[in-house]
Short mmCIF file of C-alpha atoms in Angstrom, two decimals:
data_model
loop_
_atom_site.label_atom_id
_atom_site.label_comp_id
_atom_site.label_asym_id
_atom_site.label_seq_id
_atom_site.Cartn_x
_atom_site.Cartn_y
_atom_site.Cartn_z
CA MET A 29 -3.99 -13.04 20.93
CA ALA A 30 -3.05 -15.76 18.44
CA LYS A 31 0.55 -16.09 17.53
CA ILE A 32 2.16 -15.29 14.18
CA ASN A 33 3.98 -18.42 12.57
CA TYR A 34 7.40 -17.72 11.03
CA LEU A 35 8.03 -20.53 8.94
CA THR A 36 10.07 -21.21 5.98
CA LEU A 37 7.88 -21.13 3.09
CA HIS A 38 8.57 -24.58 2.06
CA VAL A 39 6.94 -25.59 5.57
CA VAL A 40 4.14 -23.25 4.94
CA CYS A 41 3.63 -24.90 1.55
CA LEU A 42 3.54 -28.47 2.78
CA LEU A 43 1.06 -27.30 5.60
CA ALA A 44 -1.02 -25.90 2.74
CA LEU A 45 -1.23 -29.01 0.92
CA ALA A 46 -1.85 -31.19 4.26
CA LEU A 47 -4.12 -29.18 6.32
CA VAL A 48 -7.69 -28.34 5.07
CA SER A 49 -7.70 -25.36 7.51
CA SER A 50 -4.58 -23.90 5.94
CA PRO A 51 -4.85 -21.04 3.54
CA ILE A 52 -5.11 -21.83 -0.07
CA TYR A 53 -2.89 -19.72 -2.31
CA ALA A 54 -3.65 -18.20 -5.55
CA ASP A 55 -2.72 -20.70 -8.32
CA GLU A 56 -1.77 -18.07 -10.95
CA PRO A 57 -0.05 -19.41 -14.53
CA ILE A 58 3.27 -20.78 -14.35
CA ASP A 59 4.78 -18.16 -16.52
CA TYR A 60 3.77 -15.42 -14.26
CA PHE A 61 7.11 -14.39 -12.32
CA PHE A 62 5.63 -13.82 -9.44
CA ASN A 63 3.93 -17.00 -8.60
CA GLY A 64 2.55 -16.10 -5.17
CA ALA A 65 3.34 -18.10 -2.09
CA LYS A 66 2.10 -21.09 -3.21
CA SER A 67 4.97 -21.70 -5.77
CA TYR A 68 7.74 -18.87 -5.33
CA LYS A 69 10.24 -20.20 -3.15
CA ALA A 70 11.05 -17.40 -0.85
CA PRO A 71 12.94 -18.39 2.10
CA TYR A 72 10.98 -17.11 5.13
CA ALA A 73 7.55 -15.78 5.55
CA ALA A 74 5.22 -14.83 8.60
CA VAL A 75 1.71 -16.38 8.56
CA LEU A 76 -0.78 -14.25 10.61
CA PRO A 77 -3.75 -15.69 11.97
CA PRO A 78 -7.35 -14.30 11.49
CA ALA A 79 -8.48 -11.51 13.67
CA GLN A 80 -9.77 -12.36 17.13
CA LYS A 81 -13.01 -10.55 16.24
CA ILE A 82 -14.02 -11.06 12.64
CA LYS A 83 -15.89 -8.24 11.04
CA GLU A 84 -19.18 -9.35 9.28
CA LEU A 85 -18.72 -8.48 5.42
CA LYS A 86 -22.24 -9.54 4.49
CA LYS A 87 -23.13 -10.49 0.72
CA SER A 88 -26.10 -8.38 -0.33
CA SER A 89 -29.12 -10.23 -1.35
CA LEU A 90 -29.24 -8.28 -4.51
CA ILE A 91 -26.60 -8.35 -7.38
CA ASP A 92 -25.51 -4.88 -8.53
CA SER A 93 -26.01 -5.71 -12.29
CA GLU A 94 -24.06 -2.30 -13.40
CA ILE A 95 -20.72 -3.15 -11.59
CA LYS A 96 -21.38 -6.78 -12.30
CA ASN A 97 -21.54 -6.19 -16.14
CA LYS A 98 -18.46 -3.73 -15.77
CA LEU A 99 -16.14 -6.33 -13.63
CA ASP A 100 -17.20 -9.23 -15.88
CA ASP A 101 -16.21 -7.20 -19.13
CA ILE A 102 -12.66 -6.59 -17.13
CA LEU A 103 -12.35 -10.07 -16.24
CA ASP A 104 -13.22 -11.63 -19.43
CA GLY A 105 -11.53 -8.90 -21.72
CA VAL A 106 -8.23 -10.36 -21.42
CA PRO A 107 -8.43 -14.40 -21.27
CA SER A 108 -6.94 -15.76 -18.12
CA GLY A 109 -5.48 -12.22 -17.16
CA GLY A 110 -7.75 -11.61 -14.36
CA LEU A 111 -7.70 -13.39 -11.25
CA GLY A 112 -10.52 -12.06 -9.34
CA VAL A 113 -13.04 -8.93 -8.44
CA LEU A 114 -14.96 -7.72 -5.76
CA ALA A 115 -17.32 -4.73 -5.08
CA ILE A 116 -18.61 -3.62 -1.67
CA ASN A 117 -21.06 -0.74 -1.20
CA ASN A 118 -21.56 0.22 2.31
CA GLY A 119 -20.08 -2.51 3.88
CA GLU A 120 -21.64 -5.04 1.77
CA ILE A 121 -20.45 -7.29 -0.86
CA VAL A 122 -22.28 -6.33 -4.10
CA TYR A 123 -20.81 -8.52 -6.79
CA GLU A 124 -17.91 -11.25 -6.21
CA ARG A 125 -16.22 -13.38 -8.71
CA TYR A 126 -13.07 -15.61 -9.05
CA ALA A 127 -11.47 -16.66 -12.14
CA ARG A 128 -10.13 -19.70 -10.97
CA SER A 129 -10.42 -20.24 -7.41
CA ASN A 130 -12.57 -19.26 -4.28
CA GLU A 131 -13.04 -16.54 -1.44
CA LYS A 132 -10.35 -18.37 0.70
CA ASN A 133 -7.21 -17.86 -1.75
CA LEU A 134 -4.55 -15.48 -1.02
CA TYR A 135 -3.46 -13.24 -3.61
CA PRO A 136 -0.38 -11.06 -3.91
CA SER A 137 -0.74 -7.35 -3.04
CA TRP A 138 2.48 -6.28 -4.75
CA SER A 139 2.69 -2.38 -4.24
CA MET A 140 -0.59 -2.10 -2.60
CA ALA A 141 1.37 -3.11 0.51
CA LYS A 142 2.74 0.27 0.45
CA SER A 143 -0.76 1.59 1.39
CA ILE A 144 -0.95 -0.97 4.00
CA THR A 145 2.27 -0.27 5.51
CA ALA A 146 1.32 3.49 5.82
CA LEU A 147 -1.71 2.74 7.45
CA THR A 148 0.10 0.72 9.87
CA LEU A 149 2.36 3.55 10.59
CA GLY A 150 -0.54 5.79 11.78
CA TYR A 151 -1.22 3.27 14.54
CA ALA A 152 2.44 3.86 15.42
CA LEU A 153 1.94 7.53 15.51
CA CYS A 154 -1.14 7.56 17.35
CA ASP A 155 -0.13 5.02 20.08
CA GLY A 156 2.37 7.49 21.06
CA LYS A 157 5.36 5.33 19.70
CA ILE A 158 6.49 7.84 16.95
CA LYS A 159 6.22 11.38 18.41
CA ASN A 160 6.31 13.32 15.08
CA LEU A 161 6.24 12.91 11.40
CA ASN A 162 8.64 15.43 10.92
CA ASP A 163 11.36 13.24 12.85
CA LEU A 164 14.31 11.77 11.36
CA ALA A 165 13.84 8.04 10.60
CA GLU A 166 17.12 7.12 12.02
CA ASN A 167 15.86 8.46 15.48
CA TYR A 168 13.73 5.17 15.80
CA SER A 169 15.81 2.79 13.60
CA GLU A 170 19.35 1.45 14.30
CA ASP A 171 19.15 -0.02 10.81
CA LEU A 172 18.83 3.33 9.36
CA LYS A 173 21.67 5.17 11.16
CA SER A 174 23.81 6.92 8.89
CA THR A 175 21.76 6.17 5.70
CA VAL A 176 20.04 8.49 3.10
CA TRP A 177 16.82 6.80 4.37
CA GLY A 178 17.62 7.35 8.09
CA LYS A 179 18.27 11.12 7.45
CA SER A 180 14.93 11.65 6.09
CA LYS A 181 12.04 12.77 7.81
CA ILE A 182 9.54 10.06 8.22
CA VAL A 183 6.82 12.36 6.39
CA ASP A 184 9.25 12.58 3.36
CA LEU A 185 9.41 8.70 3.41
CA LEU A 186 5.73 8.64 3.17
CA THR A 187 5.48 10.73 0.17
CA MET A 188 8.42 8.73 -1.64
CA SER A 189 10.48 12.07 -1.27
CA SER A 190 13.61 10.34 0.86
CA GLY A 191 16.07 11.87 -2.00
CA ALA A 192 17.79 8.24 -2.41
CA SER A 193 19.87 7.62 -5.31
CA ARG A 194 18.18 6.77 -8.59
CA LYS A 195 20.71 5.31 -10.01
CA THR A 196 19.53 1.65 -11.71
CA LEU A 197 16.07 2.40 -10.27
CA ASP A 198 13.39 1.72 -11.95
CA LYS A 199 10.70 4.48 -11.66
CA THR A 200 7.74 2.57 -12.57
CA THR A 201 8.22 -0.48 -10.42
CA GLY A 202 10.15 1.38 -7.66
CA ASP A 203 12.96 -1.37 -7.55
CA TYR A 204 16.74 -1.07 -7.96
CA HIS A 205 18.25 -3.45 -10.63
CA PRO A 206 21.87 -4.00 -9.84
CA HIS A 207 22.43 -7.10 -11.96
CA ASN A 208 19.99 -7.53 -14.68
CA PRO A 209 17.74 -9.29 -14.75
CA ALA A 210 17.85 -9.89 -11.00
CA SER A 211 16.26 -6.77 -9.03
CA LEU A 212 16.86 -5.68 -5.47
CA HIS A 213 13.45 -7.33 -4.59
CA TYR A 214 14.34 -10.88 -5.99
CA ILE A 215 17.66 -10.87 -4.03
CA LEU A 216 15.96 -9.45 -0.89
CA LYS A 217 13.00 -12.15 -1.02
CA SER A 218 15.72 -14.92 -1.91
CA GLY A 219 17.73 -14.10 1.09
CA GLN A 220 21.20 -13.16 -0.82
CA ILE A 221 21.00 -9.67 1.02
CA SER A 222 19.26 -8.28 4.19
CA LEU A 223 17.43 -5.24 4.10
CA LYS A 224 19.94 -3.66 6.62
CA GLU A 225 22.67 -4.11 4.40
CA ALA A 226 20.48 -2.89 1.12
CA PHE A 227 19.96 0.58 3.25
CA ILE A 228 23.87 0.66 3.53
CA LYS A 229 24.67 -0.15 0.10
CA TYR A 230 22.32 2.11 -1.71
CA SER A 231 23.13 4.90 0.41
CA LYS A 232 26.55 4.69 -0.93
CA LEU A 233 25.59 6.10 -4.62
CA ASP A 234 26.50 9.46 -5.13
CA ASP A 235 23.48 10.84 -6.91
CA ALA A 236 21.21 11.40 -3.51
CA ASN A 237 19.07 14.61 -3.40
CA PRO A 238 18.20 16.42 -0.18
CA SER A 239 15.23 14.83 1.70
CA GLY A 240 11.90 16.29 0.66
CA ALA A 241 13.34 17.74 -2.64
CA ILE A 242 11.82 15.60 -5.17
CA PHE A 243 9.04 12.72 -5.84
CA SER A 244 10.81 9.26 -6.64
CA TYR A 245 9.04 6.12 -6.43
CA ASN A 246 11.35 4.02 -4.15
CA ASN A 247 10.20 0.85 -2.50
CA MET A 248 13.26 1.20 -0.09
CA ASP A 249 11.31 4.44 1.14
CA THR A 250 8.31 1.82 2.38
CA GLN A 251 11.11 -0.44 3.74
CA ALA A 252 12.35 2.42 5.49
CA LEU A 253 8.99 2.96 7.12
CA SER A 254 8.40 -0.59 8.33
CA SER A 255 11.97 -0.23 10.13
CA VAL A 256 10.83 2.71 11.80
CA ILE A 257 7.53 0.88 12.85
CA GLU A 258 9.59 -1.83 14.25
CA GLY A 259 12.25 0.51 16.02
CA ALA A 260 9.55 2.64 17.61
CA THR A 261 7.28 -0.31 18.77
CA GLY A 262 9.92 -2.78 19.76
CA VAL A 263 8.13 -5.70 17.79
CA SER A 264 8.36 -6.82 14.26
CA PHE A 265 6.57 -5.18 11.54
CA PRO A 266 4.09 -8.38 11.07
CA GLU A 267 3.46 -8.60 14.99
CA TYR A 268 2.49 -4.59 15.00
CA PHE A 269 0.38 -5.15 11.87
CA GLN A 270 -1.32 -7.75 13.36
CA ARG A 271 -1.98 -6.39 16.81
CA THR A 272 -3.41 -3.03 14.94
CA LEU A 273 -4.54 -2.45 11.56
CA TRP A 274 -5.45 -6.30 11.22
CA GLU A 275 -7.57 -6.52 14.19
CA SER A 276 -9.30 -3.13 13.39
CA ALA A 277 -10.20 -4.35 9.91
CA GLY A 278 -11.44 -7.88 11.41
CA ALA A 279 -9.90 -9.89 9.06
CA GLN A 280 -11.44 -13.24 8.65
CA PHE A 281 -8.77 -15.28 6.95
CA GLU A 282 -4.72 -15.86 7.25
CA SER A 283 -2.38 -13.92 5.45
CA VAL A 284 1.42 -13.72 4.63
CA TRP A 285 4.12 -11.45 4.70
CA TYR A 286 7.43 -12.54 2.96
CA LEU A 287 10.74 -11.72 4.86
CA ASP A 288 14.03 -11.28 4.23
CA LYS A 289 17.02 -13.17 5.88
CA ASN A 290 17.04 -11.52 9.16
CA LYS A 291 13.32 -12.08 9.32
CA GLN A 292 12.10 -8.40 8.59
CA ALA A 293 9.09 -7.95 6.63
CA LEU A 294 9.36 -6.83 2.67
CA SER A 295 6.65 -4.39 3.40
CA SER A 296 6.85 -2.66 -0.10
CA ALA A 297 5.38 -5.55 -2.01
CA PHE A 298 5.26 -8.93 -0.41
CA PHE A 299 1.62 -9.29 1.36
CA PHE A 300 -0.73 -11.91 0.58
CA SER A 301 -4.29 -11.63 1.48
CA THR A 302 -7.63 -12.75 0.42
CA MET A 303 -10.07 -10.44 -1.67
CA ARG A 304 -12.41 -10.20 1.32
CA ASP A 305 -9.71 -8.98 3.68
CA TYR A 306 -8.36 -6.83 1.27
CA GLY A 307 -11.57 -5.16 1.17
CA ARG A 308 -12.14 -5.01 4.79
CA LEU A 309 -8.72 -3.19 5.05
CA ALA A 310 -9.90 -0.83 2.52
CA GLN A 311 -13.06 -0.30 4.60
CA VAL A 312 -11.00 1.08 7.54
CA VAL A 313 -9.99 4.00 5.29
CA VAL A 314 -14.03 4.42 4.56
CA ASP A 315 -14.70 4.19 8.47
CA ALA A 316 -11.58 6.81 9.12
CA HIS A 317 -13.46 9.22 6.86
CA GLN A 318 -17.13 8.75 8.13
CA GLY A 319 -15.86 9.23 11.65
CA LYS A 320 -16.48 5.51 12.52
CA LEU A 321 -13.57 4.69 14.04
CA SER A 322 -13.10 4.91 18.22
CA ASN A 323 -9.63 6.55 17.39
CA LYS A 324 -9.91 10.40 16.38
CA CYS A 325 -6.00 10.61 15.99
CA LEU A 326 -6.10 7.64 13.62
CA GLU A 327 -9.07 9.31 11.69
CA THR A 328 -7.00 12.47 11.27
CA TYR A 329 -3.89 10.69 10.37
CA ILE A 330 -5.95 8.60 7.51
CA LYS A 331 -7.66 11.35 6.29
CA ASP A 332 -4.27 13.03 5.81
CA ALA A 333 -2.87 9.96 4.23
CA THR A 334 -5.36 10.27 1.45
CA THR A 335 -4.99 13.58 0.53
CA HIS A 336 -2.71 15.16 -2.23
CA LYS A 337 0.80 15.68 -1.04
CA ARG A 338 3.15 14.99 -4.18
CA SER A 339 2.80 15.48 -7.79
CA ALA A 340 3.60 11.74 -9.37
CA GLY A 341 3.89 13.18 -12.86
CA GLY A 342 1.14 13.58 -15.55
CA ASN A 343 -2.42 13.50 -13.70
CA SER A 344 -1.17 11.23 -10.84
CA TRP A 345 -0.76 12.67 -7.04
CA TYR A 346 0.70 10.71 -4.14
CA GLY A 347 -0.37 10.95 -0.68
CA TYR A 348 1.25 8.81 2.24
CA GLN A 349 1.71 5.76 -0.14
CA PHE A 350 -1.90 5.94 -1.62
CA TRP A 351 -2.28 7.07 -5.12
CA LEU A 352 -4.80 9.87 -6.27
CA GLY A 353 -6.35 11.53 -9.32
CA PRO A 354 -5.82 14.91 -10.77
CA LEU A 355 -5.99 17.64 -8.01
CA LYS A 356 -8.36 19.69 -9.70
CA GLN A 357 -10.81 16.83 -10.13
CA ASN A 358 -10.91 16.53 -6.01
CA ALA A 359 -13.18 13.58 -6.48
CA PRO A 360 -13.24 11.39 -2.99
CA ILE A 361 -11.37 8.63 -4.34
CA VAL A 362 -7.83 7.18 -3.62
CA LYS A 363 -6.58 3.79 -4.49
CA MET A 364 -3.77 1.21 -3.58
CA VAL A 365 -2.08 -0.05 -6.56
CA GLY A 366 0.02 -3.03 -7.33
CA HIS A 367 2.27 -4.47 -9.75
CA GLN A 368 0.25 -6.04 -12.96
CA GLY A 369 -3.12 -5.31 -12.23
CA GLN A 370 -3.52 -5.37 -8.69
CA GLU A 371 -5.69 -2.55 -7.70
CA ILE A 372 -7.94 -1.31 -5.10
CA PHE A 373 -10.52 1.78 -5.75
CA ILE A 374 -11.88 3.54 -2.50
CA ASN A 375 -14.57 6.22 -2.45
CA TYR A 376 -14.34 7.18 1.21
CA LYS A 377 -17.47 9.32 0.88
CA ASN A 378 -20.16 6.84 -0.26
CA GLY A 379 -18.56 3.87 0.89
CA LYS A 380 -18.15 1.70 -2.33
CA ILE A 381 -14.85 -0.26 -2.61
CA ILE A 382 -13.59 -2.10 -5.98
CA VAL A 383 -10.98 -4.85 -5.49
CA LEU A 384 -9.26 -6.21 -8.47
CA THR A 385 -6.44 -8.83 -8.49
CA ALA A 386 -4.77 -10.01 -12.06
CA HIS A 387 -1.24 -11.34 -13.17
CA THR A 388 -1.14 -8.77 -16.10
CA SER A 389 -1.27 -4.86 -16.50
CA ALA A 390 -3.19 -5.43 -19.42
CA LEU A 391 -6.36 -5.14 -17.46
CA ARG A 392 -5.77 -1.60 -16.53
CA GLU A 393 -6.49 -0.22 -19.96
CA LYS A 394 -9.93 -1.48 -19.27
CA TYR A 395 -10.52 -0.52 -15.72
CA ARG A 396 -8.61 2.75 -15.70
CA ASP A 397 -10.68 4.00 -18.83
CA PRO A 398 -12.69 6.96 -17.31
CA SER A 399 -15.99 5.87 -18.44
CA ASN A 400 -15.62 2.27 -17.00
CA LEU A 401 -15.65 1.81 -13.09
CA LEU A 402 -15.57 5.77 -12.06
CA PRO A 403 -19.63 6.40 -13.08
CA TRP A 404 -20.38 3.35 -10.40
CA LEU A 405 -17.79 4.47 -7.71
CA LEU A 406 -19.17 8.29 -8.13
CA ASN A 407 -22.63 7.35 -8.20
#
């Protein structure tokens, strides 16, 4: 198996400029706070190679004009706001467009990484590395010992129900803001604090709730999941992700995880991949629901992960780090959702997938309109 490269991001950037074979990172506008792996100076990153066996993702000979018109309208509706769109139907690309780049660019996942982390945990469970989702997280991770996250059940971490403090927590982004405007995410990726230190620090706040009591969107719940995976498997999260989900997806291009100063993955947001490989990751969810995986345990886990578990307020529901619509609609659609316009829609019944990347959440006003993408997804 090809090895992961653990490099400072400065070196990664130099290699990207020097070598044609290196990944080309998405070139977002300079006024966008998260500038992507090319320009944001995160100290550490893990570069993952493509899968050993790349899964073919054919381009259909016919463009689906219905979804083309809808996605073009979304991209063109907010000038310079959209980065790319991709539509897949039954394993074939039926439309693909990039605003300023091409299919080799790596785009930030932001919180879509949460869903990816939850899928990776499913492999650890089915590999027998994790015995039961009702186990306490600290049974697997030394970094979580005696913290509010360590005292949580793994299943409660999966559903954003750790009970961790909500003091200075932004309920929309899931990020703590101890020193405005510097968020916990910022000081983690800049190397000012490690994840281990953050688990301890934010466990000392005095307004915690019992594990499983309430839904509270919190990036550190996801970080605790990757810590569990590392402790259970004995390898780094990026390495285990590469061995399992990345290989199962048959990824075609390199990808990147940002790391903290102790070289632990910032699994709640900082994954960078191509549009097509995001589509391949989403296809794993479709294949699980359609009984096409060779691992029946994993099929069961993914089906469970993409069902309504917790009300997230309003019409939104949460599964295992996946977003779902109203319970009463019972539509076969789940979403991987990221900050400022990143979103993947998955209809696991008919195999339709839409991947959108953007640098402004203004696009959501268009694509979340029920009359826009849903008719195509459900048809």
